PDB file of C-alpha atoms and ligand atoms in Angstrom:
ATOM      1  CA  UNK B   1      85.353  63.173 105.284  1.00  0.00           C
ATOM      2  CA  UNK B   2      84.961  67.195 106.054  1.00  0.00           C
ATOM      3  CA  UNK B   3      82.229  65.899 108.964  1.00  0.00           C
ATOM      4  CA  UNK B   4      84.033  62.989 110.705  1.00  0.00           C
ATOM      5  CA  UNK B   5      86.690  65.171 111.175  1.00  0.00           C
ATOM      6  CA  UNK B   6      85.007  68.110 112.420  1.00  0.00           C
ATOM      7  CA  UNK B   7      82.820  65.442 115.143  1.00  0.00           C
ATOM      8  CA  UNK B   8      86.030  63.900 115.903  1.00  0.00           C
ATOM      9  CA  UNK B   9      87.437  67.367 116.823  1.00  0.00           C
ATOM     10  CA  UNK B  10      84.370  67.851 118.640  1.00  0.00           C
ATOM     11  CA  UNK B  11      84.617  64.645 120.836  1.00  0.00           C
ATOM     12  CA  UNK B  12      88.133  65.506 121.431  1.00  0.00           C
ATOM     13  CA  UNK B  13      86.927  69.177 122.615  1.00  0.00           C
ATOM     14  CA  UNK B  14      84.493  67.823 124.491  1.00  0.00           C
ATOM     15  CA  UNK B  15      86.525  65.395 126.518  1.00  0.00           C
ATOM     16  CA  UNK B  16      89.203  68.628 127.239  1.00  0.00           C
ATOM     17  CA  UNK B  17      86.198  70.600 128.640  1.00  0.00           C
ATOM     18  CA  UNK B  18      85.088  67.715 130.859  1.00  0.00           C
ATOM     19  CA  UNK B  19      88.225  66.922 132.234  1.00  0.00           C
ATOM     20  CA  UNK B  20      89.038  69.968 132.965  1.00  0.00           C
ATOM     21  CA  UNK B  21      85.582  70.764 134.817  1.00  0.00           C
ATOM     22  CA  UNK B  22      86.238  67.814 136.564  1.00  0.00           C
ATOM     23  CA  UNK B  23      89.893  69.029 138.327  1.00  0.00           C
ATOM     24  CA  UNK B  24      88.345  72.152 138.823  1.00  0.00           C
ATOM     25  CA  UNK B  25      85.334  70.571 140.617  1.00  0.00           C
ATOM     26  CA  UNK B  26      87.760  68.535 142.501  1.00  0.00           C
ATOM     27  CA  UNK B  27      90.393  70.859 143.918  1.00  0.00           C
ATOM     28  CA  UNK B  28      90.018  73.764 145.299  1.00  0.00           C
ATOM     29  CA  UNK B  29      91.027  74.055 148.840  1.00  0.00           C
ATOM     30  CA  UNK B  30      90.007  72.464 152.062  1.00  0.00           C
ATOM     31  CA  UNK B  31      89.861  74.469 154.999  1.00  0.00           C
ATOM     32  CA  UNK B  32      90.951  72.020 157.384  1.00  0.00           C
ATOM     33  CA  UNK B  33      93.852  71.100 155.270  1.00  0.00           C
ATOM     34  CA  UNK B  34      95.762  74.256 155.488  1.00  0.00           C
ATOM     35  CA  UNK B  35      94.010  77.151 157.166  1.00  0.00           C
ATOM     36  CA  UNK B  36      96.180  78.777 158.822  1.00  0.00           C
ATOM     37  CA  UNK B  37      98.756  79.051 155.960  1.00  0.00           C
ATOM     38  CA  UNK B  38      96.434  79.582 152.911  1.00  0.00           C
ATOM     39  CA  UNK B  39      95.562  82.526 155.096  1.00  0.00           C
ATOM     40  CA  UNK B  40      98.926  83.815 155.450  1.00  0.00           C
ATOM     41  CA  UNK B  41      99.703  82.877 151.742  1.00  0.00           C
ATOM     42  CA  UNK B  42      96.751  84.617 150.423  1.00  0.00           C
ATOM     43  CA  UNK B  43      98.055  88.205 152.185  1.00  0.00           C
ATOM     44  CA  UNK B  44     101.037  87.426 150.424  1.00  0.00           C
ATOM     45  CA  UNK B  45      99.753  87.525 147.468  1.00  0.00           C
ATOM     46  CA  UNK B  46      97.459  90.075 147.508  1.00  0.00           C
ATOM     47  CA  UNK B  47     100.352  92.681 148.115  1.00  0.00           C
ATOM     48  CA  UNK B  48     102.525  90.876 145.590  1.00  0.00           C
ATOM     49  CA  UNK B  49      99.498  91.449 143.292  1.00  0.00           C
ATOM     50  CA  UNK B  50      99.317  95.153 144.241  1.00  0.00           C
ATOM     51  CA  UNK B  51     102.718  95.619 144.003  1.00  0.00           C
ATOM     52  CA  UNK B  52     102.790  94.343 140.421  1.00  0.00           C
ATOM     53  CA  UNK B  53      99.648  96.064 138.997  1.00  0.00           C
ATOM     54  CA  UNK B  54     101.422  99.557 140.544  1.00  0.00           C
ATOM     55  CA  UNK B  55     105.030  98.826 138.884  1.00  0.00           C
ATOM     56  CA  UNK B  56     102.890  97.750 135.453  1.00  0.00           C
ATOM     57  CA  UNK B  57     100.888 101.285 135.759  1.00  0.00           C
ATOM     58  CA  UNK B  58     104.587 102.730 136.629  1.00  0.00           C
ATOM     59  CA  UNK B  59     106.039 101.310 133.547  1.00  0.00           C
ATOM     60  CA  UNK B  60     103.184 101.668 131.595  1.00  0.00           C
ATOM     61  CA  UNK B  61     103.392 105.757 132.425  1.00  0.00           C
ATOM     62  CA  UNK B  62     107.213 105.613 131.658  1.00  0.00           C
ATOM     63  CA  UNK B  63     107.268 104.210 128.363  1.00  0.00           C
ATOM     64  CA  UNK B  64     104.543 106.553 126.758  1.00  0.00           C
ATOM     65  CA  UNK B  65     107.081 109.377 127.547  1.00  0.00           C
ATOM     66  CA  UNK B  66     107.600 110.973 124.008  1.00  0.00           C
ATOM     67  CA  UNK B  67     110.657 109.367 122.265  1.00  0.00           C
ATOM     68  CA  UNK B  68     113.605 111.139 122.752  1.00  0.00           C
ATOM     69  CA  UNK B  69     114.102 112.453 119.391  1.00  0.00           C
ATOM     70  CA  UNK B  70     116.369 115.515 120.009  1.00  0.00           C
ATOM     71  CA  UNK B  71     114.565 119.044 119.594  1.00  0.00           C
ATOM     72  CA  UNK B  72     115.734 121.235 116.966  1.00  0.00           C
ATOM     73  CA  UNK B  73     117.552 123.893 119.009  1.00  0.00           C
ATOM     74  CA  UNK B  74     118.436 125.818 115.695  1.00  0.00           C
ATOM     75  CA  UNK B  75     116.161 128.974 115.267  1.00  0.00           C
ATOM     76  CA  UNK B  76     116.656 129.933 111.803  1.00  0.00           C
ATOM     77  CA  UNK B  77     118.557 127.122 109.917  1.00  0.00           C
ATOM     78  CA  UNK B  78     119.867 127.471 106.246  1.00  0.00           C
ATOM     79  CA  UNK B  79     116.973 125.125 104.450  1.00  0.00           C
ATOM     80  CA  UNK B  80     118.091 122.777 101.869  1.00  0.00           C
ATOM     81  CA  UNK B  81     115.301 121.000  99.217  1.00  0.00           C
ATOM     82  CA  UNK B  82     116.360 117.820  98.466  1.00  0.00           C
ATOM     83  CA  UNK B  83     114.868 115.692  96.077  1.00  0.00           C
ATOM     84  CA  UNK B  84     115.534 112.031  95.272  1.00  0.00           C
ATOM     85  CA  UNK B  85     114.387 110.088  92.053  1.00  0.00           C
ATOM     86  CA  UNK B  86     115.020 107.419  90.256  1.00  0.00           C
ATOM     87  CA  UNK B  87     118.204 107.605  89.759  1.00  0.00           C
ATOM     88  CA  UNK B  88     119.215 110.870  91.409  1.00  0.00           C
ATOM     89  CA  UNK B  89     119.516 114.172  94.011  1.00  0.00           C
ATOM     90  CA  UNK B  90     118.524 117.443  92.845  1.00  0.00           C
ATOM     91  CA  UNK B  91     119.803 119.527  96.035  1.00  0.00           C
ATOM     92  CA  UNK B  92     118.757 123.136  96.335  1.00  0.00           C
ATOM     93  CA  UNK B  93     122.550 124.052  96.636  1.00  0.00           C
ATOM     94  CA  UNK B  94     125.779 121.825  96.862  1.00  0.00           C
ATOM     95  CA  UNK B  95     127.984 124.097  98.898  1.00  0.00           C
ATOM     96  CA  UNK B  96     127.960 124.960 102.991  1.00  0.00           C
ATOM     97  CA  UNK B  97     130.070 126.257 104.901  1.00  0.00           C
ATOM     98  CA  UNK B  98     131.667 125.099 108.296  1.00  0.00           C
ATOM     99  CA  UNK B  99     129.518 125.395 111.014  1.00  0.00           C
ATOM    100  CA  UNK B 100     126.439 126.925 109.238  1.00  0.00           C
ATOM    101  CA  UNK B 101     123.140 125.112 110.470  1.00  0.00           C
ATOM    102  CA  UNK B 102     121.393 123.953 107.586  1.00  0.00           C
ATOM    103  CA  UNK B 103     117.498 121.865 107.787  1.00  0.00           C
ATOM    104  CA  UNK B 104     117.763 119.448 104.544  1.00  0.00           C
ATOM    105  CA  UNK B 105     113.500 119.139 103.533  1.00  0.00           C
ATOM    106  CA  UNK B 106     114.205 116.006 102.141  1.00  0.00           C
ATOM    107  CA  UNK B 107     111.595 114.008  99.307  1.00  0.00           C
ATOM    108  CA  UNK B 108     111.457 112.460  96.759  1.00  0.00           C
ATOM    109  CA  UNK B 109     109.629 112.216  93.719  1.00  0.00           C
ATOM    110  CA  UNK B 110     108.766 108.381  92.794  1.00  0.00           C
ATOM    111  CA  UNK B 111     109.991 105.720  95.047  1.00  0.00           C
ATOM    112  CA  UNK B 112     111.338 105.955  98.932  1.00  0.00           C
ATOM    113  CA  UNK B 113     114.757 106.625  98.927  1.00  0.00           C
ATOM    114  CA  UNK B 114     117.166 106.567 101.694  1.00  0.00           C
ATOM    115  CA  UNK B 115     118.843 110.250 101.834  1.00  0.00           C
ATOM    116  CA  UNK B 116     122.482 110.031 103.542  1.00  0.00           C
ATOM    117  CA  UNK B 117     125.040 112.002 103.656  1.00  0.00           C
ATOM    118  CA  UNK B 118     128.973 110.758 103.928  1.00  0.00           C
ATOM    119  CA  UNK B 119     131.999 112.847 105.483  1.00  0.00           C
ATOM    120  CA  UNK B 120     135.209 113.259 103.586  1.00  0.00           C
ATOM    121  CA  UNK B 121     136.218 110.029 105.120  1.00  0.00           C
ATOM    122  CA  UNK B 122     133.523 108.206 104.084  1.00  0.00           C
ATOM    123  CA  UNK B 123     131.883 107.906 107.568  1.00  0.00           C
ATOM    124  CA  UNK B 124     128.032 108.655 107.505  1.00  0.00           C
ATOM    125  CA  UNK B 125     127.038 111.705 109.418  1.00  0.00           C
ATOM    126  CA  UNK B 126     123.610 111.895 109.236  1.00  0.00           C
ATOM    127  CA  UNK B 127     119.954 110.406 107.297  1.00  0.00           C
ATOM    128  CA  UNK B 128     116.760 110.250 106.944  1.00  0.00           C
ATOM    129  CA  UNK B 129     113.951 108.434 104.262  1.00  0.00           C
ATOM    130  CA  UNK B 130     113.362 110.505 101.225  1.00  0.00           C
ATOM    131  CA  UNK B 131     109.453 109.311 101.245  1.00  0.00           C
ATOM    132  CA  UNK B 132     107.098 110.522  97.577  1.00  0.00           C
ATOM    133  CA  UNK B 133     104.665 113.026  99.263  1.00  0.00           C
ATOM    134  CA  UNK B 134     106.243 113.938 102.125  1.00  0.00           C
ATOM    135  CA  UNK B 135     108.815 115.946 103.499  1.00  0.00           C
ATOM    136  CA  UNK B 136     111.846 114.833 106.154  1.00  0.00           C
ATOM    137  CA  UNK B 137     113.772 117.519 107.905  1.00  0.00           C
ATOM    138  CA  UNK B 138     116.885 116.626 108.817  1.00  0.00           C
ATOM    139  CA  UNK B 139     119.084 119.185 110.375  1.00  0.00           C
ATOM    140  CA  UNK B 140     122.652 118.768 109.931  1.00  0.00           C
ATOM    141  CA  UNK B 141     125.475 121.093 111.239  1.00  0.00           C
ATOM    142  CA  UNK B 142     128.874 120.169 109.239  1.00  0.00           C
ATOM    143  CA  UNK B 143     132.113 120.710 111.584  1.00  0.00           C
ATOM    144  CA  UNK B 144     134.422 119.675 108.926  1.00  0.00           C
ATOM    145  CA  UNK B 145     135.666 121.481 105.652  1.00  0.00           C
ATOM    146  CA  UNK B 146     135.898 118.621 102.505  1.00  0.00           C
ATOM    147  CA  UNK B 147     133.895 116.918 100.237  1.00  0.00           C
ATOM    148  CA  UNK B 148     130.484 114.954 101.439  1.00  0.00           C
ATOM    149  CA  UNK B 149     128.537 112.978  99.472  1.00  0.00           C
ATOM    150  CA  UNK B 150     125.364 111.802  99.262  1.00  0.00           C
ATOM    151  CA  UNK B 151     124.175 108.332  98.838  1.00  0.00           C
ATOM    152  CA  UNK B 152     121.020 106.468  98.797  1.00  0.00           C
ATOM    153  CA  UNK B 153     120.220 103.775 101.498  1.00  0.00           C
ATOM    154  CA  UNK B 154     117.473 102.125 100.225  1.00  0.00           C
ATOM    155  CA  UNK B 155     117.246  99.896  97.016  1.00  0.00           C
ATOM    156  CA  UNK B 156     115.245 101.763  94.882  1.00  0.00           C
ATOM    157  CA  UNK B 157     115.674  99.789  91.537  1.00  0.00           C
ATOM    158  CA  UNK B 158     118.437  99.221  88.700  1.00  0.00           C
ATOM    159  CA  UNK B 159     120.528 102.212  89.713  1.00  0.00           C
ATOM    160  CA  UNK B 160     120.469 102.380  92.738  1.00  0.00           C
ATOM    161  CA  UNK B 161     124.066 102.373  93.407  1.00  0.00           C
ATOM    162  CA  UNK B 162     124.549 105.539  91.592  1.00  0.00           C
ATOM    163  CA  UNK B 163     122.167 108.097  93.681  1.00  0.00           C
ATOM    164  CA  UNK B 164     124.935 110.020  93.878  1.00  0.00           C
ATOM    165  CA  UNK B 165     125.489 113.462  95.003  1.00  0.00           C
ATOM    166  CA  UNK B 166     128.143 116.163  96.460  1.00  0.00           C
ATOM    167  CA  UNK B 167     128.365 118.734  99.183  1.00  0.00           C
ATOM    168  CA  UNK B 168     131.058 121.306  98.966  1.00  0.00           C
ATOM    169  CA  UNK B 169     131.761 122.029 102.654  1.00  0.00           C
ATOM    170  CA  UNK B 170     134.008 125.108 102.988  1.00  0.00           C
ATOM    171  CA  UNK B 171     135.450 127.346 106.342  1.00  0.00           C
ATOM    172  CA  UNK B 172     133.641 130.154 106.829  1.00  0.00           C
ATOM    173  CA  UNK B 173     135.050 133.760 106.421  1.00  0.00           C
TER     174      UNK B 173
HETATM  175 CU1  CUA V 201     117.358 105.614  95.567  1.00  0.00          CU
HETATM  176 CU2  CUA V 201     118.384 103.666  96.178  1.00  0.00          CU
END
């Protein structure tokens, strides 16, 4: 059964190839047909064609242009460990104050976790993957006095839901 299949997809195979050898063998074009305009249509093309292969090096270039991830501008932030694990943050320190740049060195300790961090009105300011192994900085500059919390963003198992932790965002003297 295997063979009579695999000769009949053979056959069919071979009648493609011959059919198409056979248009190829049979067009193609005829000088006297259309001289004068294959001519002109050919120039045509050829600058098309060069005009394409430059805009594909052009937006070829472009696009390897480092993503735009924003530089850290801050020279000596306020660094932050945070670790995730099932089911919770340990953070280095739960208070901040207004305006104070702080780098969060985020990680975690089993699973990947998604570290993010809520504003007093429950709007989420900033996050980043808490990954086992590796460390994610994520600089975060809090304009607002209250009570942030963090969450995780990424179902990490049974608890998930209560990765919960809380910065204490105060004004600054
Ligand atoms: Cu940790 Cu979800």
């Amino acid at each position: 059964m295997q063979i009579s299949i695999l000769l009949v997809t053979l056959l069919g195979m071979a009648f493609v190839a011959a059919a198409f050898v056979f248009v190829v063998r049979n067009s193609g074009p005829r000088d006297e047909d259309y001289g004068g305009v294959a001519k002109r249509g050919y120039l045509i093309r050829r600058w098309w064609m060069i005009g394409l292969c430059a805009l594909g090096v052009l937006v070829s270039a472009w696009s390897l242009i480092p993503f735009p991830l924003q530089a850290s501008s801050v020279e000596s932030p306020r660094i932050i460990q945070a670790t995730g694990r099932q089911w919770s943050w340990e953070l280095g320190s739960s208070s901040v104050e207004v305006g104070e740049p702080v780098r969060f060195r985020v990680t975690s300790l089993d699973v990947n976790h998604g570290f993010a961090i809520y504003g007093p009105d429950d709007q989420i300011i900033a996050q980043t993957q808490a990954m086992p192994g590796y460390s994610n900085e994520l600089d975060v500059t809090f304009e607002r006095a209250g009570k942030y919390r963090v969450l995780c963003l990424e179902y990490c198992g049974l608890a998930h839901h209560s990765m919960i932790a809380e910065i204490d965002v105060t004004e600054g003297r």
